[in-house]
Amino acid sequence: MPMTPHDAPPVAATAPNSGKAAPKQAAPIARKIAVLGSTGSIGVNTLDLVDFASARGDADISIEALTAHRNLALLVEQARKHRPEFVAIGDETLGPDLKDALAGEGIETGAGPRAIMEAASRDADWVMAAIVGAAGLEPTLRAAERGAAIALANKECLVCAGDLLTEAVRAAGGALLPVDSEHNAIFQVYDFDRPNRISRLILTASGGPFRTWPKEKMARATPAEAVAHPNWSMGAKISVDSATMMNKGLELIEAAHIFPTPHERIEILVHPQSVIHSMVEYVDGSVLAQLGAPDMRTPIASTLAWPDRIESPSAKLDFAEVSELTFEAPDPDRFPCIRLAREALARGGAYPAILNAANEVAVAAFLDQALDFAGVATVVELVLEKAERLNAPGRIASLDEALEADATARRLAREAAAERAA
Ligand code: NAD
Ligand code: MG
């Protein structure tokens, strides 16, 4: 494991309700942070939480770097407000505009993939990895290699190069703090000192917007229908992943890298209310869960303050209003992506990277209306079959191997998507 909550503060010496004085107000948490992908859904929530915690005096936060891909207007607005040392825009052609917009502000700017890497290299002690997709892998690895605490939203990093990333965190003595709500939930109740006393991890899933749709209707679903998530407001790519339930497949692989529980003992359970964010079952039958309103500022706050806690602006749960929590097994027929992810995980090696890259291409084609909804799973399955014939490498031992598997799968997926559209 790259990190465990060992350095959590000792249990309070005074028991609750003992009649003794309440503990003193904790000192504000001090962090120097970078937000990679600051203009996305997670990035915006992160900066919102930073504002909230700073205004309350709960946190003393300085921002080292912010990055975006193309959203120049929002990046400039964030830079003016949050005064980072450095801002980077991924799209090289927007570099001069970024520089002009921030001229005289005393903020350094950069453009292109090298500038994103520079943002990850600067000495923030806490880095929010919130770039979407495998594009986030190299900067996240860079931040991990210098020992920063990585608040990991970008699950695709772990899917395509999980061993490299967890090894980099371990070697540098940093921390990997999962932001994904399910993994954050498990992280909060997982006994890292006694993993062999854990019998099961249960990843909960909302079931997405098509949970109750018949298969024929799903096959014709439009991008607008697929991104209309019932409980969470998220970026387009993860919203489509929730609709296909590939999101839960990617999360299964993510969990297998973060927690030392054999992947066969990680289960997926549909829980439409998204109140229980995941569960850990122990050998004695006890099940520990983390619950909360579906608001990413709660898991982000838990990683920002970790191992402490800070107030977040998320709504607190009103159980009388929630009134019922329901559960159902995912339907393997309508959601084949879960099976594809499980197979890729069991095969290991480059297969998870191939699954991820094929899915990224297929989702982008679907969002561009160049592929039908049912085609997303079909393209991923075809690419996995073709990769098997090409003898995909047994293990991803280097960044180059991860990038090569990713590039090969993208090429195969573009071909498969074009063939299906023809
Ligand atoms: P988003 O699409 O809203 O934002 C993505 C961010 O990445 C933007 O800032 C964008 O500018 C940047 N970006 C995109 N492509 C890039 C590239 N090639 N190079 C550099 N930067 C690039 O996505 P999101 O919903 O915020 O999700 C971000 C990550 O967090 C994803 O991996 C997602 O799976 C994960 N996640 C999101 C949520 C959520 O609630 N949104 C929940 C759990 C996990
Ligand atoms: Mg999740």
Short mmCIF file of C-alpha atoms and ligand atoms in Angstrom, two decimals:
data_model
loop_
_atom_site.label_atom_id
_atom_site.label_comp_id
_atom_site.label_asym_id
_atom_site.label_seq_id
_atom_site.Cartn_x
_atom_site.Cartn_y
_atom_site.Cartn_z
CA MET A 1 0.00 0.00 0.00
CA PRO A 2 1.29 3.43 -0.82
CA MET A 3 -0.05 4.90 2.34
CA THR A 4 -2.13 4.13 5.35
CA PRO A 5 -3.75 6.38 7.92
CA HIS A 6 -1.02 5.50 10.49
CA ASP A 7 -0.15 9.05 11.27
CA ALA A 8 -3.74 9.83 12.15
CA PRO A 9 -3.88 11.75 15.43
CA PRO A 10 -4.25 9.59 18.55
CA VAL A 11 -7.74 9.04 19.90
CA ALA A 12 -8.85 11.96 22.08
CA ALA A 13 -7.91 11.35 25.70
CA THR A 14 -11.28 12.62 26.87
CA ALA A 15 -14.20 10.32 26.16
CA PRO A 16 -17.31 11.92 24.71
CA ASN A 17 -19.96 12.92 27.26
CA SER A 18 -17.50 12.49 30.12
CA GLY A 19 -18.41 15.91 31.48
CA LYS A 20 -14.91 17.26 30.87
CA ALA A 21 -14.17 20.41 28.87
CA ALA A 22 -14.60 20.21 25.11
CA PRO A 23 -11.33 19.96 23.16
CA LYS A 24 -9.75 23.22 22.01
CA GLN A 25 -10.55 24.54 18.54
CA ALA A 26 -8.09 22.88 16.14
CA ALA A 27 -5.53 25.05 14.34
CA PRO A 28 -6.36 25.81 10.70
CA ILE A 29 -4.97 23.26 8.26
CA ALA A 30 -2.09 24.69 6.22
CA ARG A 31 -1.61 23.50 2.66
CA LYS A 32 0.20 24.62 -0.45
CA ILE A 33 -1.84 23.13 -3.26
CA ALA A 34 -2.00 22.62 -7.02
CA VAL A 35 -5.21 21.82 -8.88
CA LEU A 36 -4.64 19.94 -12.13
CA GLY A 37 -7.86 20.30 -14.11
CA SER A 38 -9.12 23.31 -12.13
CA THR A 39 -11.83 24.22 -14.68
CA GLY A 40 -13.61 20.87 -14.55
CA SER A 41 -16.37 19.76 -12.23
CA ILE A 42 -13.96 18.44 -9.57
CA GLY A 43 -11.60 21.40 -10.01
CA VAL A 44 -14.39 23.93 -9.51
CA ASN A 45 -15.66 22.05 -6.44
CA THR A 46 -12.13 22.00 -5.04
CA LEU A 47 -11.70 25.77 -5.38
CA ASP A 48 -15.16 26.31 -3.95
CA LEU A 49 -14.19 24.28 -0.88
CA VAL A 50 -10.91 26.21 -0.59
CA ASP A 51 -12.87 29.49 -0.58
CA PHE A 52 -15.30 28.20 2.01
CA ALA A 53 -12.60 26.83 4.34
CA SER A 54 -10.43 29.95 3.97
CA ALA A 55 -13.32 32.32 4.66
CA ARG A 56 -14.15 30.42 7.86
CA GLY A 57 -10.52 30.47 8.98
CA ASP A 58 -10.42 26.65 8.95
CA ALA A 59 -7.64 26.52 6.38
CA ASP A 60 -4.60 28.51 5.41
CA ILE A 61 -4.18 27.60 1.76
CA SER A 62 -1.85 28.99 -0.85
CA ILE A 63 -2.25 27.97 -4.46
CA GLU A 64 0.89 27.06 -6.35
CA ALA A 65 -0.63 26.11 -9.70
CA LEU A 66 -3.87 25.78 -11.65
CA THR A 67 -4.25 24.05 -15.02
CA ALA A 68 -6.90 23.67 -17.71
CA HIS A 69 -7.10 22.24 -21.19
CA ARG A 70 -9.07 24.80 -23.25
CA ASN A 71 -11.34 26.77 -20.95
CA LEU A 72 -9.32 29.99 -21.07
CA ALA A 73 -12.04 32.29 -19.71
CA LEU A 74 -12.62 30.27 -16.56
CA LEU A 75 -8.91 29.66 -15.99
CA VAL A 76 -8.23 33.41 -16.17
CA GLU A 77 -11.11 34.14 -13.81
CA GLN A 78 -9.80 31.51 -11.34
CA ALA A 79 -6.27 32.90 -11.58
CA ARG A 80 -7.41 36.47 -10.85
CA LYS A 81 -9.41 35.31 -7.88
CA HIS A 82 -7.08 32.70 -6.34
CA ARG A 83 -3.69 34.28 -7.21
CA PRO A 84 -1.73 31.08 -7.98
CA GLU A 85 2.01 31.35 -8.66
CA PHE A 86 1.62 29.59 -12.01
CA VAL A 87 -1.17 28.76 -14.46
CA ALA A 88 -0.92 26.41 -17.41
CA ILE A 89 -3.23 25.83 -20.34
CA GLY A 90 -2.89 22.51 -22.18
CA ASP A 91 -3.86 23.82 -25.60
CA GLU A 92 -0.63 25.39 -26.87
CA THR A 93 -2.45 27.77 -29.23
CA LEU A 94 -4.11 29.50 -26.27
CA GLY A 95 -0.77 30.33 -24.60
CA PRO A 96 -0.47 33.90 -25.95
CA ASP A 97 -4.07 34.71 -24.94
CA LEU A 98 -3.46 33.42 -21.43
CA LYS A 99 -0.29 35.48 -21.15
CA ASP A 100 -2.06 38.63 -22.37
CA ALA A 101 -5.04 38.16 -20.10
CA LEU A 102 -2.83 37.85 -17.02
CA ALA A 103 -0.22 40.47 -18.00
CA GLY A 104 0.75 42.62 -15.04
CA GLU A 105 -0.91 40.28 -12.50
CA GLY A 106 2.37 38.80 -11.28
CA ILE A 107 1.27 35.29 -12.23
CA GLU A 108 3.52 33.13 -14.40
CA THR A 109 1.84 31.39 -17.33
CA GLY A 110 2.68 28.46 -19.58
CA ALA A 111 1.06 26.49 -22.39
CA GLY A 112 1.13 22.97 -23.78
CA PRO A 113 1.71 19.58 -22.17
CA ARG A 114 5.15 20.71 -20.87
CA ALA A 115 3.51 23.53 -18.92
CA ILE A 116 1.02 21.09 -17.37
CA MET A 117 4.03 18.98 -16.31
CA GLU A 118 5.64 22.05 -14.83
CA ALA A 119 2.49 22.76 -12.81
CA ALA A 120 2.71 19.20 -11.43
CA SER A 121 6.42 19.64 -10.68
CA ARG A 122 6.10 22.78 -8.56
CA ASP A 123 6.35 22.26 -4.86
CA ALA A 124 2.71 22.01 -3.80
CA ASP A 125 2.37 19.56 -0.90
CA TRP A 126 -1.19 18.56 -1.91
CA VAL A 127 -2.14 18.03 -5.54
CA MET A 128 -5.68 17.57 -6.79
CA ALA A 129 -5.41 15.22 -9.80
CA ALA A 130 -8.61 16.15 -11.64
CA ILE A 131 -7.66 16.03 -15.29
CA VAL A 132 -10.03 13.67 -17.08
CA GLY A 133 -8.69 10.54 -18.76
CA ALA A 134 -5.24 9.10 -19.42
CA ALA A 135 -4.06 12.64 -20.25
CA GLY A 136 -3.71 13.06 -16.48
CA LEU A 137 -1.30 10.15 -16.05
CA GLU A 138 2.05 11.85 -16.63
CA PRO A 139 1.40 14.96 -14.51
CA THR A 140 -0.06 12.86 -11.70
CA LEU A 141 2.97 10.55 -11.77
CA ARG A 142 5.26 13.59 -11.68
CA ALA A 143 3.52 14.96 -8.58
CA ALA A 144 3.65 11.50 -6.95
CA GLU A 145 7.37 11.16 -7.69
CA ARG A 146 8.15 14.26 -5.70
CA GLY A 147 6.26 12.97 -2.67
CA ALA A 148 3.19 15.23 -2.77
CA ALA A 149 -0.06 14.01 -1.26
CA ILE A 150 -2.14 13.09 -4.31
CA ALA A 151 -5.87 13.72 -4.01
CA LEU A 152 -6.85 11.37 -6.81
CA ALA A 153 -10.03 12.09 -8.74
CA ASN A 154 -8.56 10.91 -12.03
CA LYS A 155 -9.36 7.21 -11.79
CA GLU A 156 -8.16 6.59 -15.36
CA CYS A 157 -4.56 7.05 -14.07
CA LEU A 158 -4.90 4.06 -11.77
CA VAL A 159 -6.67 2.03 -14.42
CA CYS A 160 -4.00 2.50 -17.06
CA ALA A 161 -0.90 2.48 -14.86
CA GLY A 162 -1.95 1.62 -11.31
CA ASP A 163 1.24 -0.25 -10.38
CA LEU A 164 3.43 2.63 -11.59
CA LEU A 165 1.45 5.24 -9.73
CA THR A 166 1.15 3.38 -6.42
CA GLU A 167 4.85 2.46 -6.61
CA ALA A 168 5.81 6.11 -7.26
CA VAL A 169 3.78 7.19 -4.21
CA ARG A 170 5.38 4.49 -2.07
CA ALA A 171 8.93 5.21 -3.26
CA ALA A 172 8.63 8.94 -2.59
CA GLY A 173 6.89 8.44 0.76
CA GLY A 174 3.85 10.43 -0.32
CA ALA A 175 0.17 9.69 0.12
CA LEU A 176 -2.59 8.58 -2.22
CA LEU A 177 -5.90 9.99 -1.01
CA PRO A 178 -8.86 8.79 -3.08
CA VAL A 179 -11.38 11.48 -4.05
CA ASP A 180 -13.73 9.21 -5.99
CA SER A 181 -16.63 9.02 -3.54
CA GLU A 182 -16.70 5.20 -3.32
CA HIS A 183 -12.97 4.87 -2.68
CA ASN A 184 -12.99 7.80 -0.34
CA ALA A 185 -15.77 6.06 1.59
CA ILE A 186 -13.85 2.78 1.79
CA PHE A 187 -10.65 4.62 2.71
CA GLN A 188 -12.42 6.12 5.70
CA VAL A 189 -13.53 2.75 7.12
CA TYR A 190 -10.83 0.35 5.86
CA ASP A 191 -8.59 -1.17 8.53
CA PHE A 192 -5.25 -0.97 6.71
CA ASP A 193 -3.56 -2.71 9.67
CA ARG A 194 -5.77 -5.78 9.35
CA PRO A 195 -6.71 -6.18 5.68
CA ASN A 196 -7.02 -9.93 6.16
CA ARG A 197 -9.98 -9.30 8.51
CA ILE A 198 -11.89 -7.79 5.62
CA SER A 199 -14.13 -10.19 3.75
CA ARG A 200 -15.67 -7.93 1.08
CA LEU A 201 -15.68 -4.45 -0.37
CA ILE A 202 -19.02 -3.31 -1.73
CA LEU A 203 -18.82 -0.52 -4.27
CA THR A 204 -22.16 1.19 -4.54
CA ALA A 205 -23.41 2.56 -7.85
CA SER A 206 -26.31 4.89 -8.57
CA GLY A 207 -27.13 2.86 -11.68
CA GLY A 208 -26.94 6.04 -13.79
CA PRO A 209 -29.67 7.62 -15.91
CA PHE A 210 -30.59 4.35 -17.68
CA ARG A 211 -30.98 2.15 -14.61
CA THR A 212 -34.63 1.42 -15.42
CA TRP A 213 -34.51 1.76 -19.22
CA PRO A 214 -35.18 -1.26 -21.45
CA LYS A 215 -32.22 -2.39 -23.55
CA GLU A 216 -33.76 -1.30 -26.88
CA LYS A 217 -34.34 2.24 -25.62
CA MET A 218 -30.83 2.42 -24.15
CA ALA A 219 -29.32 1.42 -27.50
CA ARG A 220 -30.77 4.59 -29.06
CA ALA A 221 -29.92 6.94 -26.16
CA THR A 222 -28.59 10.37 -27.10
CA PRO A 223 -25.59 12.16 -25.54
CA ALA A 224 -27.96 14.63 -23.83
CA GLU A 225 -29.85 11.72 -22.22
CA ALA A 226 -26.63 9.99 -21.19
CA VAL A 227 -25.11 13.00 -19.43
CA ALA A 228 -28.28 13.76 -17.46
CA HIS A 229 -27.22 11.99 -14.27
CA PRO A 230 -29.95 11.62 -11.64
CA ASN A 231 -27.80 12.36 -8.53
CA TRP A 232 -24.44 13.86 -9.47
CA SER A 233 -23.42 16.79 -11.64
CA MET A 234 -20.16 15.79 -13.34
CA GLY A 235 -18.05 16.22 -16.48
CA ALA A 236 -19.40 14.74 -19.73
CA LYS A 237 -17.01 11.79 -19.93
CA ILE A 238 -17.67 10.40 -16.45
CA SER A 239 -21.40 11.03 -16.95
CA VAL A 240 -21.40 8.77 -20.03
CA ASP A 241 -19.32 6.25 -18.07
CA SER A 242 -22.05 6.28 -15.42
CA ALA A 243 -24.69 5.67 -18.07
CA THR A 244 -22.83 2.63 -19.47
CA MET A 245 -21.71 1.70 -15.92
CA MET A 246 -18.14 1.54 -17.25
CA ASN A 247 -17.55 4.04 -14.45
CA LYS A 248 -18.16 1.26 -11.94
CA GLY A 249 -15.88 -1.05 -13.95
CA LEU A 250 -13.09 1.56 -13.85
CA GLU A 251 -13.76 2.00 -10.13
CA LEU A 252 -13.42 -1.74 -9.58
CA ILE A 253 -9.92 -1.57 -11.09
CA GLU A 254 -9.19 1.60 -9.12
CA ALA A 255 -10.21 -0.12 -5.87
CA ALA A 256 -8.03 -3.13 -6.66
CA HIS A 257 -5.01 -0.80 -6.76
CA ILE A 258 -5.82 1.20 -3.66
CA PHE A 259 -6.94 -1.51 -1.23
CA PRO A 260 -5.12 -4.78 -0.50
CA THR A 261 -8.27 -6.89 -0.89
CA PRO A 262 -8.31 -9.50 -3.69
CA HIS A 263 -10.34 -8.19 -6.61
CA GLU A 264 -12.62 -11.22 -6.59
CA ARG A 265 -13.92 -9.90 -3.26
CA ILE A 266 -14.88 -6.49 -4.58
CA GLU A 267 -18.56 -6.38 -5.45
CA ILE A 268 -20.78 -3.86 -7.17
CA LEU A 269 -24.21 -3.04 -5.82
CA VAL A 270 -26.73 -0.61 -7.30
CA HIS A 271 -28.02 1.85 -4.69
CA PRO A 272 -30.08 4.49 -6.50
CA GLN A 273 -30.16 7.07 -3.67
CA SER A 274 -26.34 7.52 -3.62
CA VAL A 275 -26.34 8.00 0.15
CA ILE A 276 -24.14 5.04 1.13
CA HIS A 277 -20.97 5.73 -0.80
CA SER A 278 -19.51 2.24 -0.30
CA MET A 279 -19.06 -0.44 2.35
CA VAL A 280 -16.45 -2.67 3.94
CA GLU A 281 -17.51 -6.03 5.33
CA TYR A 282 -15.37 -7.60 8.07
CA VAL A 283 -15.03 -11.32 8.81
CA ASP A 284 -17.27 -11.09 11.88
CA GLY A 285 -20.15 -9.85 9.73
CA SER A 286 -19.80 -6.17 10.67
CA VAL A 287 -20.31 -3.84 7.74
CA LEU A 288 -18.84 -0.33 7.97
CA ALA A 289 -20.05 2.30 5.54
CA GLN A 290 -19.57 5.98 4.91
CA LEU A 291 -22.72 7.95 4.14
CA GLY A 292 -23.28 11.49 2.99
CA ALA A 293 -25.22 13.70 0.62
CA PRO A 294 -24.10 13.22 -3.00
CA ASP A 295 -21.77 16.22 -3.09
CA MET A 296 -18.12 15.83 -4.10
CA ARG A 297 -17.08 18.59 -1.70
CA THR A 298 -17.37 16.05 1.13
CA PRO A 299 -14.78 13.58 -0.20
CA ILE A 300 -12.62 16.48 -1.44
CA ALA A 301 -12.72 18.00 2.07
CA SER A 302 -11.75 14.69 3.61
CA THR A 303 -8.64 14.50 1.38
CA LEU A 304 -7.74 18.18 1.83
CA ALA A 305 -7.84 18.00 5.62
CA TRP A 306 -6.65 14.40 5.97
CA PRO A 307 -5.88 13.09 8.54
CA ASP A 308 -7.80 15.96 10.15
CA ARG A 309 -11.35 17.05 9.21
CA ILE A 310 -12.75 20.38 8.11
CA GLU A 311 -16.23 21.73 7.67
CA SER A 312 -17.54 21.51 4.10
CA PRO A 313 -20.40 23.39 2.43
CA SER A 314 -22.13 20.12 1.48
CA ALA A 315 -25.65 19.62 2.76
CA LYS A 316 -25.84 17.38 5.81
CA LEU A 317 -28.01 14.29 5.49
CA ASP A 318 -31.58 14.46 6.68
CA PHE A 319 -32.40 10.79 7.21
CA ALA A 320 -36.11 11.36 7.65
CA GLU A 321 -36.16 13.00 4.25
CA VAL A 322 -34.02 10.27 2.64
CA SER A 323 -36.50 7.85 4.25
CA GLU A 324 -35.43 4.76 2.30
CA LEU A 325 -32.25 3.16 1.04
CA THR A 326 -32.69 0.52 -1.64
CA PHE A 327 -30.32 -1.91 -3.32
CA GLU A 328 -30.32 -4.10 -6.40
CA ALA A 329 -27.82 -6.18 -8.36
CA PRO A 330 -26.53 -4.58 -11.58
CA ASP A 331 -28.01 -6.07 -14.75
CA PRO A 332 -25.14 -7.75 -16.66
CA ASP A 333 -27.12 -7.85 -19.88
CA ARG A 334 -27.85 -4.12 -20.11
CA PHE A 335 -24.50 -3.08 -18.61
CA PRO A 336 -21.84 -5.31 -20.25
CA CYS A 337 -19.07 -2.80 -19.42
CA ILE A 338 -18.89 -4.11 -15.86
CA ARG A 339 -18.02 -7.58 -17.18
CA LEU A 340 -15.48 -6.16 -19.64
CA ALA A 341 -13.72 -4.27 -16.84
CA ARG A 342 -13.73 -7.31 -14.57
CA GLU A 343 -12.22 -9.45 -17.33
CA ALA A 344 -9.54 -6.83 -18.06
CA LEU A 345 -8.70 -6.67 -14.36
CA ALA A 346 -8.46 -10.46 -14.08
CA ARG A 347 -6.22 -10.66 -17.16
CA GLY A 348 -4.04 -7.88 -15.79
CA GLY A 349 -1.01 -6.59 -17.67
CA ALA A 350 -1.91 -4.05 -20.30
CA TYR A 351 -5.59 -5.03 -20.48
CA PRO A 352 -6.91 -2.38 -18.06
CA ALA A 353 -4.97 0.30 -19.99
CA ILE A 354 -6.44 -1.02 -23.24
CA LEU A 355 -9.95 -1.09 -21.79
CA ASN A 356 -9.56 2.49 -20.57
CA ALA A 357 -8.17 3.91 -23.82
CA ALA A 358 -10.78 2.12 -25.96
CA ASN A 359 -13.49 3.46 -23.68
CA GLU A 360 -12.15 7.03 -23.88
CA VAL A 361 -12.21 6.91 -27.68
CA ALA A 362 -15.65 5.29 -27.80
CA VAL A 363 -17.15 7.79 -25.33
CA ALA A 364 -15.68 10.73 -27.28
CA ALA A 365 -17.17 9.29 -30.50
CA PHE A 366 -20.54 8.85 -28.80
CA LEU A 367 -20.48 12.45 -27.51
CA ASP A 368 -19.63 13.56 -31.09
CA GLN A 369 -22.63 11.56 -32.33
CA ALA A 370 -20.29 9.39 -34.38
CA LEU A 371 -21.14 6.22 -32.41
CA ASP A 372 -24.39 4.89 -30.97
CA PHE A 373 -24.73 4.28 -27.23
CA ALA A 374 -24.68 0.47 -27.52
CA GLY A 375 -21.58 0.88 -29.69
CA VAL A 376 -19.50 2.06 -26.73
CA ALA A 377 -19.40 -1.36 -25.08
CA THR A 378 -19.14 -3.12 -28.45
CA VAL A 379 -16.08 -1.08 -29.45
CA VAL A 380 -14.37 -1.73 -26.12
CA GLU A 381 -15.05 -5.46 -26.41
CA LEU A 382 -13.73 -5.61 -29.98
CA VAL A 383 -10.56 -3.76 -29.01
CA LEU A 384 -9.92 -6.14 -26.11
CA GLU A 385 -10.34 -9.11 -28.46
CA LYS A 386 -8.00 -7.60 -31.05
CA ALA A 387 -5.43 -6.76 -28.37
CA GLU A 388 -5.45 -10.38 -27.29
CA ARG A 389 -4.54 -11.45 -30.81
CA LEU A 390 -1.77 -8.82 -30.82
CA ASN A 391 -0.37 -10.33 -27.61
CA ALA A 392 -0.78 -7.40 -25.26
CA PRO A 393 2.19 -7.14 -22.86
CA GLY A 394 1.96 -9.13 -19.65
CA ARG A 395 2.86 -6.26 -17.34
CA ILE A 396 3.03 -2.50 -17.54
CA ALA A 397 6.53 -1.94 -16.18
CA SER A 398 7.19 1.56 -17.45
CA LEU A 399 5.45 4.73 -18.48
CA ASP A 400 6.45 4.02 -22.09
CA GLU A 401 4.69 0.65 -21.97
CA ALA A 402 1.56 2.27 -20.55
CA LEU A 403 1.59 4.95 -23.24
CA GLU A 404 2.18 2.35 -25.94
CA ALA A 405 -0.74 0.20 -24.82
CA ASP A 406 -2.87 3.34 -24.65
CA ALA A 407 -1.88 4.45 -28.17
CA THR A 408 -2.45 1.00 -29.70
CA ALA A 409 -5.87 0.71 -28.10
CA ARG A 410 -6.85 4.19 -29.29
CA ARG A 411 -5.94 3.30 -32.85
CA LEU A 412 -7.90 0.03 -32.71
CA ALA A 413 -10.87 1.79 -31.13
CA ARG A 414 -10.97 4.52 -33.78
CA GLU A 415 -10.98 1.82 -36.45
CA ALA A 416 -13.71 -0.16 -34.70
CA ALA A 417 -15.87 2.94 -34.16
CA ALA A 418 -15.48 4.01 -37.81
CA GLU A 419 -16.39 0.49 -39.01
CA ARG A 420 -19.51 0.45 -36.87
CA ALA A 421 -20.58 3.90 -38.07
CA ALA A 422 -20.04 2.94 -41.75
P1 NAD B 1 -14.39 17.60 -16.45
O1 NAD B 1 -14.49 17.20 -17.86
O2 NAD B 1 -15.44 18.44 -15.86
O3 NAD B 1 -12.99 18.36 -16.21
C1 NAD B 1 -11.79 17.85 -16.70
C2 NAD B 1 -10.63 18.81 -16.43
O4 NAD B 1 -9.47 18.28 -17.09
C3 NAD B 1 -10.84 20.22 -17.01
O5 NAD B 1 -10.21 21.16 -16.17
C4 NAD B 1 -10.12 20.15 -18.35
O6 NAD B 1 -9.66 21.43 -18.77
C5 NAD B 1 -8.95 19.23 -18.03
N1 NAD B 1 -8.47 18.49 -19.20
C6 NAD B 1 -9.22 17.77 -20.08
N2 NAD B 1 -8.43 17.21 -21.02
C7 NAD B 1 -7.17 17.58 -20.73
C8 NAD B 1 -5.91 17.33 -21.34
N3 NAD B 1 -5.80 16.59 -22.47
N4 NAD B 1 -4.80 17.88 -20.78
C9 NAD B 1 -4.89 18.64 -19.67
N5 NAD B 1 -6.07 18.91 -19.04
C10 NAD B 1 -7.18 18.38 -19.57
O7 NAD B 1 -14.21 16.25 -15.60
P2 NAD B 1 -14.59 15.97 -14.07
O8 NAD B 1 -15.98 15.50 -13.99
O9 NAD B 1 -14.13 17.09 -13.21
O10 NAD B 1 -13.69 14.69 -13.80
C11 NAD B 1 -12.30 14.76 -13.61
C12 NAD B 1 -11.79 13.42 -13.15
O11 NAD B 1 -12.36 13.14 -11.88
C13 NAD B 1 -12.20 12.27 -14.07
O12 NAD B 1 -11.15 11.34 -14.12
C14 NAD B 1 -13.39 11.67 -13.38
O13 NAD B 1 -13.55 10.30 -13.65
C15 NAD B 1 -13.04 11.89 -11.93
N6 NAD B 1 -14.21 11.97 -11.04
C16 NAD B 1 -15.12 12.96 -11.22
C17 NAD B 1 -16.23 13.03 -10.39
C18 NAD B 1 -17.24 14.14 -10.52
O14 NAD B 1 -18.14 14.24 -9.70
N7 NAD B 1 -17.13 15.01 -11.51
C19 NAD B 1 -16.42 12.07 -9.39
C20 NAD B 1 -15.46 11.06 -9.24
C21 NAD B 1 -14.35 11.02 -10.07
MG MG B 2 -17.27 7.34 -8.13
#
